[in-house]
GROMACS .gro file of C-alpha atoms in nm:
model
  349
    1MET     CA    1  -1.404   2.243   6.239
    2ALA     CA    2  -1.457   2.507   5.917
    3GLU     CA    3  -1.103   2.475   5.845
    4THR     CA    4  -1.104   2.114   5.829
    5ALA     CA    5  -1.429   2.108   5.626
    6GLU     CA    6  -1.266   2.366   5.380
    7SER     CA    7  -0.955   2.147   5.365
    8GLY     CA    8  -1.161   1.832   5.272
    9LYS     CA    9  -1.354   2.016   5.017
   10ALA     CA   10  -1.025   2.127   4.843
   11GLU     CA   11  -0.878   1.794   4.848
   12GLU     CA   12  -1.203   1.656   4.697
   13LYS     CA   13  -1.209   1.909   4.434
   14SER     CA   14  -0.847   1.828   4.370
   15GLU     CA   15  -0.910   1.475   4.320
   16GLN     CA   16  -1.215   1.526   4.099
   17LYS     CA   17  -0.968   1.742   3.854
   18THR     CA   18  -1.012   1.586   3.524
   19GLU     CA   19  -0.715   1.520   3.339
   20VAL     CA   20  -0.595   1.726   3.022
   21LEU     CA   21  -0.585   1.496   2.704
   22PHE     CA   22  -0.400   1.607   2.395
   23GLU     CA   23  -0.768   1.571   2.223
   24ASP     CA   24  -0.851   1.858   2.453
   25VAL     CA   25  -0.581   2.071   2.343
   26LEU     CA   26  -0.650   2.007   1.986
   27GLU     CA   27  -1.028   2.092   2.024
   28ARG     CA   28  -0.982   2.400   2.210
   29CYS     CA   29  -0.690   2.542   2.024
   30CYS     CA   30  -0.764   2.434   1.685
   31GLY     CA   31  -1.096   2.215   1.637
   32THR     CA   32  -1.154   1.984   1.355
   33GLY     CA   33  -1.251   2.126   1.037
   34ARG     CA   34  -1.105   2.222   0.669
   35TRP     CA   35  -0.760   2.223   0.787
   36GLN     CA   36  -0.770   1.849   0.883
   37THR     CA   37  -0.980   1.778   0.587
   38LEU     CA   38  -0.722   1.924   0.328
   39LEU     CA   39  -0.434   1.753   0.494
   40ILE     CA   40  -0.605   1.408   0.524
   41GLY     CA   41  -0.717   1.440   0.165
   42TYR     CA   42  -0.382   1.515   0.056
   43MET     CA   43  -0.237   1.216   0.249
   44SER     CA   44  -0.517   1.003   0.087
   45VAL     CA   45  -0.354   1.090  -0.244
   46MET     CA   46  -0.037   0.909  -0.143
   47TRP     CA   47  -0.244   0.588  -0.097
   48LEU     CA   48  -0.347   0.657  -0.458
   49LEU     CA   49   0.027   0.628  -0.559
   50PHE     CA   50   0.163   0.370  -0.325
   51PRO     CA   51   0.039   0.069  -0.558
   52VAL     CA   52   0.274   0.186  -0.830
   53PHE     CA   53   0.570   0.083  -0.578
   54SER     CA   54   0.423  -0.233  -0.464
   55MET     CA   55   0.235  -0.376  -0.758
   56SER     CA   56   0.391  -0.240  -1.079
   57MET     CA   57   0.643  -0.547  -1.075
   58MET     CA   58   0.346  -0.759  -1.207
   59PHE     CA   59   0.332  -0.576  -1.532
   60VAL     CA   60   0.676  -0.432  -1.555
   61GLY     CA   61   0.817  -0.785  -1.464
   62ALA     CA   62   0.559  -0.993  -1.674
   63THR     CA   63   0.688  -1.282  -1.848
   64PRO     CA   64   0.567  -1.321  -2.203
   65LYS     CA   65   0.542  -1.630  -2.375
   66PHE     CA   66   0.883  -1.759  -2.501
   67ARG     CA   67   1.087  -2.015  -2.709
   68CYS     CA   68   1.448  -2.109  -2.697
   69ALA     CA   69   1.611  -1.976  -3.010
   70ASP     CA   70   1.938  -2.187  -2.990
   71GLY     CA   71   2.027  -2.335  -3.305
   72PHE     CA   72   1.828  -2.099  -3.507
   73ALA     CA   73   1.878  -1.792  -3.705
   74ALA     CA   74   2.008  -1.484  -3.507
   75ASN     CA   75   1.712  -1.276  -3.623
   76ALA     CA   76   1.469  -1.551  -3.523
   77THR     CA   77   1.150  -1.434  -3.377
   78PHE     CA   78   0.884  -1.583  -3.177
   79ALA     CA   79   0.656  -1.639  -3.453
   80SER     CA   80   0.895  -1.790  -3.703
   81LEU     CA   81   0.987  -2.062  -3.437
   82PRO     CA   82   0.828  -2.379  -3.447
   83SER     CA   83   0.509  -2.422  -3.196
   84ASP     CA   84   0.668  -2.703  -3.045
   85THR     CA   85   1.001  -2.536  -2.977
   86PRO     CA   86   1.112  -2.603  -2.619
   87ARG     CA   87   1.152  -2.331  -2.375
   88CYS     CA   88   1.438  -2.398  -2.157
   89HIS     CA   89   1.656  -2.610  -2.365
   90ALA     CA   90   1.749  -2.638  -2.738
   91ALA     CA   91   1.561  -2.865  -2.959
   92ASN     CA   92   1.693  -3.204  -2.974
   93SER     CA   93   1.923  -3.131  -2.674
   94THR     CA   94   1.924  -3.116  -2.326
   95ALA     CA   95   2.163  -2.847  -2.270
   96ALA     CA   96   2.024  -2.522  -2.120
   97CYS     CA   97   1.897  -2.259  -2.346
   98GLN     CA   98   2.116  -1.946  -2.389
   99ARG     CA   99   1.904  -1.750  -2.604
  100TRP     CA  100   1.538  -1.700  -2.621
  101ALA     CA  101   1.256  -1.537  -2.842
  102PHE     CA  102   0.976  -1.366  -2.671
  103ASP     CA  103   0.618  -1.285  -2.788
  104PRO     CA  104   0.575  -0.921  -2.841
  105SER     CA  105   0.193  -0.930  -2.894
  106VAL     CA  106   0.117  -0.859  -2.527
  107TYR     CA  107   0.420  -0.676  -2.394
  108VAL     CA  108   0.685  -0.508  -2.599
  109SER     CA  109   0.921  -0.505  -2.345
  110THR     CA  110   0.948  -0.619  -1.964
  111VAL     CA  111   1.253  -0.660  -1.727
  112VAL     CA  112   1.201  -1.021  -1.822
  113THR     CA  113   1.256  -0.965  -2.202
  114GLU     CA  114   1.544  -0.722  -2.142
  115TRP     CA  115   1.714  -0.927  -1.882
  116THR     CA  116   1.606  -1.274  -1.993
  117LEU     CA  117   1.494  -1.376  -1.641
  118VAL     CA  118   1.352  -1.709  -1.744
  119CYS     CA  119   1.425  -2.066  -1.682
  120GLY     CA  120   1.739  -2.097  -1.466
  121ARG     CA  121   1.737  -1.714  -1.425
  122LYS     CA  122   1.362  -1.690  -1.315
  123PRO     CA  123   1.448  -1.669  -0.942
  124LEU     CA  124   1.627  -1.328  -0.990
  125LEU     CA  125   1.265  -1.170  -1.107
  126SER     CA  126   1.114  -1.292  -0.767
  127LEU     CA  127   1.427  -1.149  -0.575
  128LEU     CA  128   1.359  -0.806  -0.750
  129GLN     CA  129   1.030  -0.781  -0.595
  130SER     CA  130   1.150  -0.906  -0.274
  131TRP     CA  131   1.400  -0.653  -0.253
  132LEU     CA  132   1.131  -0.375  -0.270
  133MET     CA  133   0.937  -0.541   0.004
  134ILE     CA  134   1.203  -0.620   0.247
  135GLY     CA  135   1.352  -0.257   0.225
  136GLY     CA  136   1.181  -0.272  -0.032
  137LEU     CA  137   1.816  -0.276  -0.594
  138PHE     CA  138   1.643  -0.196  -0.973
  139ALA     CA  139   1.818  -0.322  -0.840
  140ALA     CA  140   1.962  -0.074  -0.569
  141VAL     CA  141   1.701   0.189  -0.644
  142ARG     CA  142   1.411  -0.053  -0.588
  143PHE     CA  143   1.566  -0.125  -0.223
  144LEU     CA  144   1.560   0.264  -0.178
  145THR     CA  145   1.224   0.263  -0.326
  146GLY     CA  146   1.097   0.036  -0.048
  147VAL     CA  147   1.262   0.213   0.209
  148ALA     CA  148   1.086   0.526   0.144
  149MET     CA  149   0.760   0.372   0.078
  150SER     CA  150   0.775   0.203   0.419
  151ALA     CA  151   0.874   0.533   0.601
  152MET     CA  152   0.603   0.711   0.420
  153ILE     CA  153   0.323   0.487   0.505
  154SER     CA  154   0.410   0.471   0.860
  155SER     CA  155   0.487   0.854   0.907
  156GLN     CA  156   0.181   1.006   0.726
  157TYR     CA  157  -0.053   0.730   0.866
  158VAL     CA  158   0.046   0.818   1.222
  159LEU     CA  159   0.025   1.198   1.161
  160MET     CA  160  -0.317   1.161   0.995
  161LEU     CA  161  -0.482   0.979   1.312
  162GLU     CA  162  -0.305   1.246   1.538
  163LEU     CA  163  -0.462   1.551   1.382
  164CYS     CA  164  -0.807   1.423   1.429
  165SER     CA  165  -1.021   1.375   1.720
  166SER     CA  166  -1.051   1.045   1.897
  167GLU     CA  167  -1.427   0.970   1.791
  168ARG     CA  168  -1.330   1.010   1.415
  169ARG     CA  169  -0.992   0.812   1.418
  170ALA     CA  170  -1.123   0.489   1.316
  171ALA     CA  171  -1.335   0.588   1.045
  172ILE     CA  172  -1.074   0.823   0.898
  173GLY     CA  173  -0.812   0.550   0.931
  174ILE     CA  174  -1.017   0.331   0.728
  175VAL     CA  175  -1.152   0.548   0.482
  176SER     CA  176  -0.810   0.716   0.442
  177ILE     CA  177  -0.671   0.397   0.284
  178MET     CA  178  -0.934   0.316   0.041
  179PRO     CA  179  -0.773   0.508  -0.245
  180PHE     CA  180  -0.522   0.220  -0.257
  181ALA     CA  181  -0.772  -0.008  -0.430
  182PHE     CA  182  -0.829   0.271  -0.690
  183GLY     CA  183  -0.457   0.305  -0.723
  184THR     CA  184  -0.421  -0.070  -0.808
  185CYS     CA  185  -0.697  -0.036  -1.070
  186PHE     CA  186  -0.479   0.269  -1.227
  187VAL     CA  187  -0.173   0.047  -1.226
  188ALA     CA  188  -0.365  -0.222  -1.412
  189LEU     CA  189  -0.502   0.060  -1.660
  190GLY     CA  190  -0.144   0.183  -1.712
  191SER     CA  191   0.012  -0.143  -1.813
  192TYR     CA  192  -0.266  -0.193  -2.040
  193LEU     CA  193  -0.222   0.129  -2.235
  194ILE     CA  194   0.155   0.127  -2.222
  195ARG     CA  195   0.324  -0.185  -2.324
  196THR     CA  196   0.703  -0.092  -2.319
  197ARG     CA  197   0.870  -0.146  -1.988
  198TRP     CA  198   1.070   0.201  -1.943
  199LEU     CA  199   0.784   0.402  -2.080
  200LEU     CA  200   0.549   0.226  -1.813
  201GLN     CA  201   0.786   0.293  -1.524
  202LEU     CA  202   0.814   0.647  -1.654
  203ALA     CA  203   0.429   0.695  -1.641
  204TYR     CA  204   0.440   0.545  -1.290
  205ALA     CA  205   0.708   0.775  -1.162
  206VAL     CA  206   0.617   1.131  -1.280
  207PRO     CA  207   0.294   1.145  -1.069
  208CYS     CA  208   0.514   1.075  -0.752
  209LEU     CA  209   0.663   1.397  -0.772
  210ILE     CA  210   0.372   1.548  -0.593
  211PHE     CA  211   0.551   1.375  -0.273
  212LEU     CA  212   0.822   1.646  -0.299
  213PHE     CA  213   0.548   1.893  -0.156
  214ASN     CA  214   0.552   1.703   0.179
  215PHE     CA  215   0.862   1.926   0.262
  216TRP     CA  216   0.633   2.257   0.272
  217LEU     CA  217   0.287   2.094   0.314
  218MET     CA  218   0.320   1.840   0.599
  219PRO     CA  219   0.319   1.974   0.946
  220GLU     CA  220   0.522   1.825   1.237
  221SER     CA  221   0.304   1.644   1.472
  222PRO     CA  222   0.172   1.873   1.710
  223ARG     CA  223   0.100   1.573   1.982
  224TRP     CA  224   0.469   1.467   1.956
  225LEU     CA  225   0.600   1.836   1.974
  226VAL     CA  226   0.379   1.867   2.290
  227LEU     CA  227   0.530   1.550   2.459
  228GLN     CA  228   0.867   1.661   2.357
  229GLY     CA  229   0.819   2.005   2.552
  230ARG     CA  230   0.852   2.197   2.226
  231PHE     CA  231   0.542   2.415   2.318
  232PRO     CA  232   0.611   2.702   2.080
  233GLU     CA  233   0.647   2.481   1.784
  234ALA     CA  234   0.325   2.295   1.873
  235CYS     CA  235   0.139   2.632   1.929
  236ALA     CA  236   0.243   2.767   1.586
  237VAL     CA  237   0.110   2.435   1.408
  238LEU     CA  238  -0.227   2.459   1.601
  239ARG     CA  239  -0.262   2.824   1.534
  240ARG     CA  240  -0.232   2.768   1.153
  241GLY     CA  241  -0.484   2.493   1.181
  242ALA     CA  242  -0.702   2.730   1.383
  243ARG     CA  243  -0.687   2.980   1.095
  244TRP     CA  244  -0.775   2.727   0.836
  245ASN     CA  245  -1.075   2.614   1.048
  246GLY     CA  246  -1.200   2.954   1.124
  247ARG     CA  247  -1.133   2.928   1.479
  248ARG     CA  248  -1.051   3.203   1.733
  249GLU     CA  249  -0.701   3.182   1.863
  250LEU     CA  250  -0.670   3.155   2.236
  251PRO     CA  251  -0.434   3.369   2.411
  252GLU     CA  252  -0.067   3.200   2.404
  253GLU     CA  253  -0.037   3.181   2.783
  254GLU     CA  254  -0.349   2.969   2.805
  255VAL     CA  255  -0.247   2.742   2.508
  256LEU     CA  256   0.112   2.694   2.677
  257GLN     CA  257  -0.086   2.593   3.013
  258LEU     CA  258  -0.297   2.350   2.826
  259MET     CA  259   0.008   2.184   2.648
  260ALA     CA  260   0.202   2.168   2.996
  261GLU     CA  261  -0.101   2.001   3.165
  262ALA     CA  262  -0.139   1.750   2.871
  263ARG     CA  263   0.208   1.667   2.863
  264ASN     CA  264   0.229   1.593   3.240
  265ASP     CA  265  -0.069   1.375   3.205
  266MET     CA  266   0.096   1.199   2.905
  267LEU     CA  267   0.402   1.127   3.105
  268SER     CA  268   0.215   1.014   3.403
  269ARG     CA  269   0.013   0.759   3.204
  270GLN     CA  270   0.374   0.639   3.046
  271THR     CA  271   0.519   0.596   3.396
  272THR     CA  272   0.199   0.377   3.498
  273MET     CA  273   0.209   0.191   3.192
  274LYS     CA  274   0.589   0.103   3.205
  275THR     CA  275  -0.767  -1.489   0.521
  276ALA     CA  276  -0.647  -1.686   0.420
  277ALA     CA  277  -0.899  -1.987   0.425
  278ALA     CA  278  -1.014  -1.868   0.074
  279MET     CA  279  -0.647  -1.864  -0.054
  280LEU     CA  280  -0.612  -2.225   0.049
  281LEU     CA  281  -0.900  -2.338  -0.183
  282THR     CA  282  -0.720  -2.202  -0.479
  283PHE     CA  283  -0.500  -2.539  -0.427
  284VAL     CA  284  -0.796  -2.767  -0.471
  285GLN     CA  285  -0.909  -2.681  -0.818
  286LYS     CA  286  -0.690  -2.557  -1.084
  287ASP     CA  287  -0.992  -2.342  -1.264
  288THR     CA  288  -0.875  -1.979  -1.375
  289THR     CA  289  -1.217  -1.837  -1.290
  290PHE     CA  290  -1.229  -2.009  -0.954
  291TRP     CA  291  -0.895  -1.864  -0.853
  292LEU     CA  292  -0.984  -1.537  -0.946
  293VAL     CA  293  -1.297  -1.548  -0.744
  294LEU     CA  294  -1.141  -1.685  -0.446
  295GLY     CA  295  -0.836  -1.447  -0.473
  296VAL     CA  296  -1.031  -1.166  -0.472
  297VAL     CA  297  -1.260  -1.274  -0.180
  298ALA     CA  298  -0.926  -1.346  -0.001
  299LYS     CA  299  -0.764  -1.007  -0.100
  300ILE     CA  300  -1.069  -0.821   0.049
  301GLY     CA  301  -1.059  -1.021   0.361
  302VAL     CA  302  -0.675  -0.939   0.424
  303SER     CA  303  -0.709  -0.576   0.312
  304SER     CA  304  -0.982  -0.533   0.591
  305ALA     CA  305  -0.793  -0.721   0.856
  306TYR     CA  306  -0.470  -0.526   0.734
  307ASN     CA  307  -0.663  -0.189   0.764
  308THR     CA  308  -0.801  -0.277   1.125
  309ILE     CA  309  -0.457  -0.360   1.239
  310MET     CA  310  -0.330  -0.037   1.113
  311VAL     CA  311  -0.599   0.151   1.324
  312PHE     CA  312  -0.535  -0.067   1.638
  313THR     CA  313  -0.170  -0.008   1.634
  314ALA     CA  314  -0.197   0.376   1.609
  315GLU     CA  315  -0.483   0.373   1.867
  316LEU     CA  316  -0.310   0.165   2.138
  317MET     CA  317   0.053   0.274   2.109
  318PRO     CA  318   0.170   0.582   2.317
  319THR     CA  319   0.286   0.875   2.125
  320GLU     CA  320   0.642   0.831   2.163
  321VAL     CA  321   0.651   0.460   2.046
  322ARG     CA  322   0.374   0.498   1.789
  323SER     CA  323   0.588   0.561   1.482
  324LEU     CA  324   0.829   0.268   1.592
  325ALA     CA  325   0.507   0.032   1.630
  326CYS     CA  326   0.380   0.122   1.288
  327GLY     CA  327   0.716   0.066   1.155
  328LEU     CA  328   0.738  -0.282   1.310
  329ARG     CA  329   0.381  -0.360   1.185
  330GLN     CA  330   0.523  -0.270   0.851
  331LEU     CA  331   0.825  -0.482   0.891
  332ALA     CA  332   0.615  -0.793   0.964
  333ALA     CA  333   0.398  -0.734   0.663
  334ARG     CA  334   0.698  -0.680   0.428
  335VAL     CA  335   0.836  -1.041   0.549
  336GLY     CA  336   0.544  -1.202   0.383
  337ALA     CA  337   0.525  -0.962   0.093
  338ALA     CA  338   0.898  -1.045   0.037
  339LEU     CA  339   0.848  -1.406   0.041
  340SER     CA  340   0.547  -1.416  -0.173
  341PRO     CA  341   0.715  -1.393  -0.516
  342PHE     CA  342   0.878  -1.729  -0.446
  343VAL     CA  343   0.561  -1.894  -0.341
  344VAL     CA  344   0.420  -1.797  -0.676
  345ASP     CA  345   0.716  -1.951  -0.843
  346LEU     CA  346   0.634  -2.266  -0.675
  347THR     CA  347   0.288  -2.257  -0.796
  348VAL     CA  348   0.292  -2.104  -1.159
  349ASP     CA  349   0.493  -2.263  -1.449
   0.00000   0.00000   0.00000
């Protein structure tokens, strides 16, 4: 009877054994503190620069006022041409224009003025932006830029959420993206101060050199390392974090045991598992101020929804497919962004 009672207690104790989550490993081996704050702060700087890639085309590819210069002197300027000069065909002719004069009062040069992307060539301008968004060539360079931007957004966002505790994850996920709005303001400020296309692109590109430090500053995801069974590497990452956070380092044997238990639990769970309305109103009334106000309202709503989706995707997906899921989310967003320049062509003359 005594043996049976002891056996029952042992089984009950075994059943009551709590699972070990990676968050438990993170808290006991490293904790949350200065290490995460510095890394998340550094990664947030990336969001400050991302608008340089995705929104600079609004100014680099801006279309200034222009007039058809066919039939006029070779040195004819925009100001020297009559104000009623047609834009896309020669005066007193239906033939397509072959030479244009652009107004330099706002933009000294853009890709539109350099490559004459107006009239029948206007879709090429939209195509430049679409190439950025779908893989995002300047045209080949813009394609590679889009690929790199998408990869950086997905990887750094996943890593950022995996380095913090679960109760702080949602707040950090949203707050860390806020610099994107300030980056958009900097893009507009830069285009206001610099009106020459190649100088503007150079000003946009130089700050991005900070991304080179990623090779040395960004750690491998300890959660992913644990899932892959690479415990010594994960232990090295967490020990570095513990030193930055001022935490006492646990004995290596204890850390490895915690990681093994966390990995087993993760594998066990995997086995078990196996606005748009405001935008529509802009078509109702053709008023510049009205369009601007509704556009800002719609942008706020879209940004809020997108940030929420980003957090949910990272929260709900298992570790080994989290980066893939975030990549698919990015792909869906890029399809819409790639089509948007052509939508603008249909609504703006």
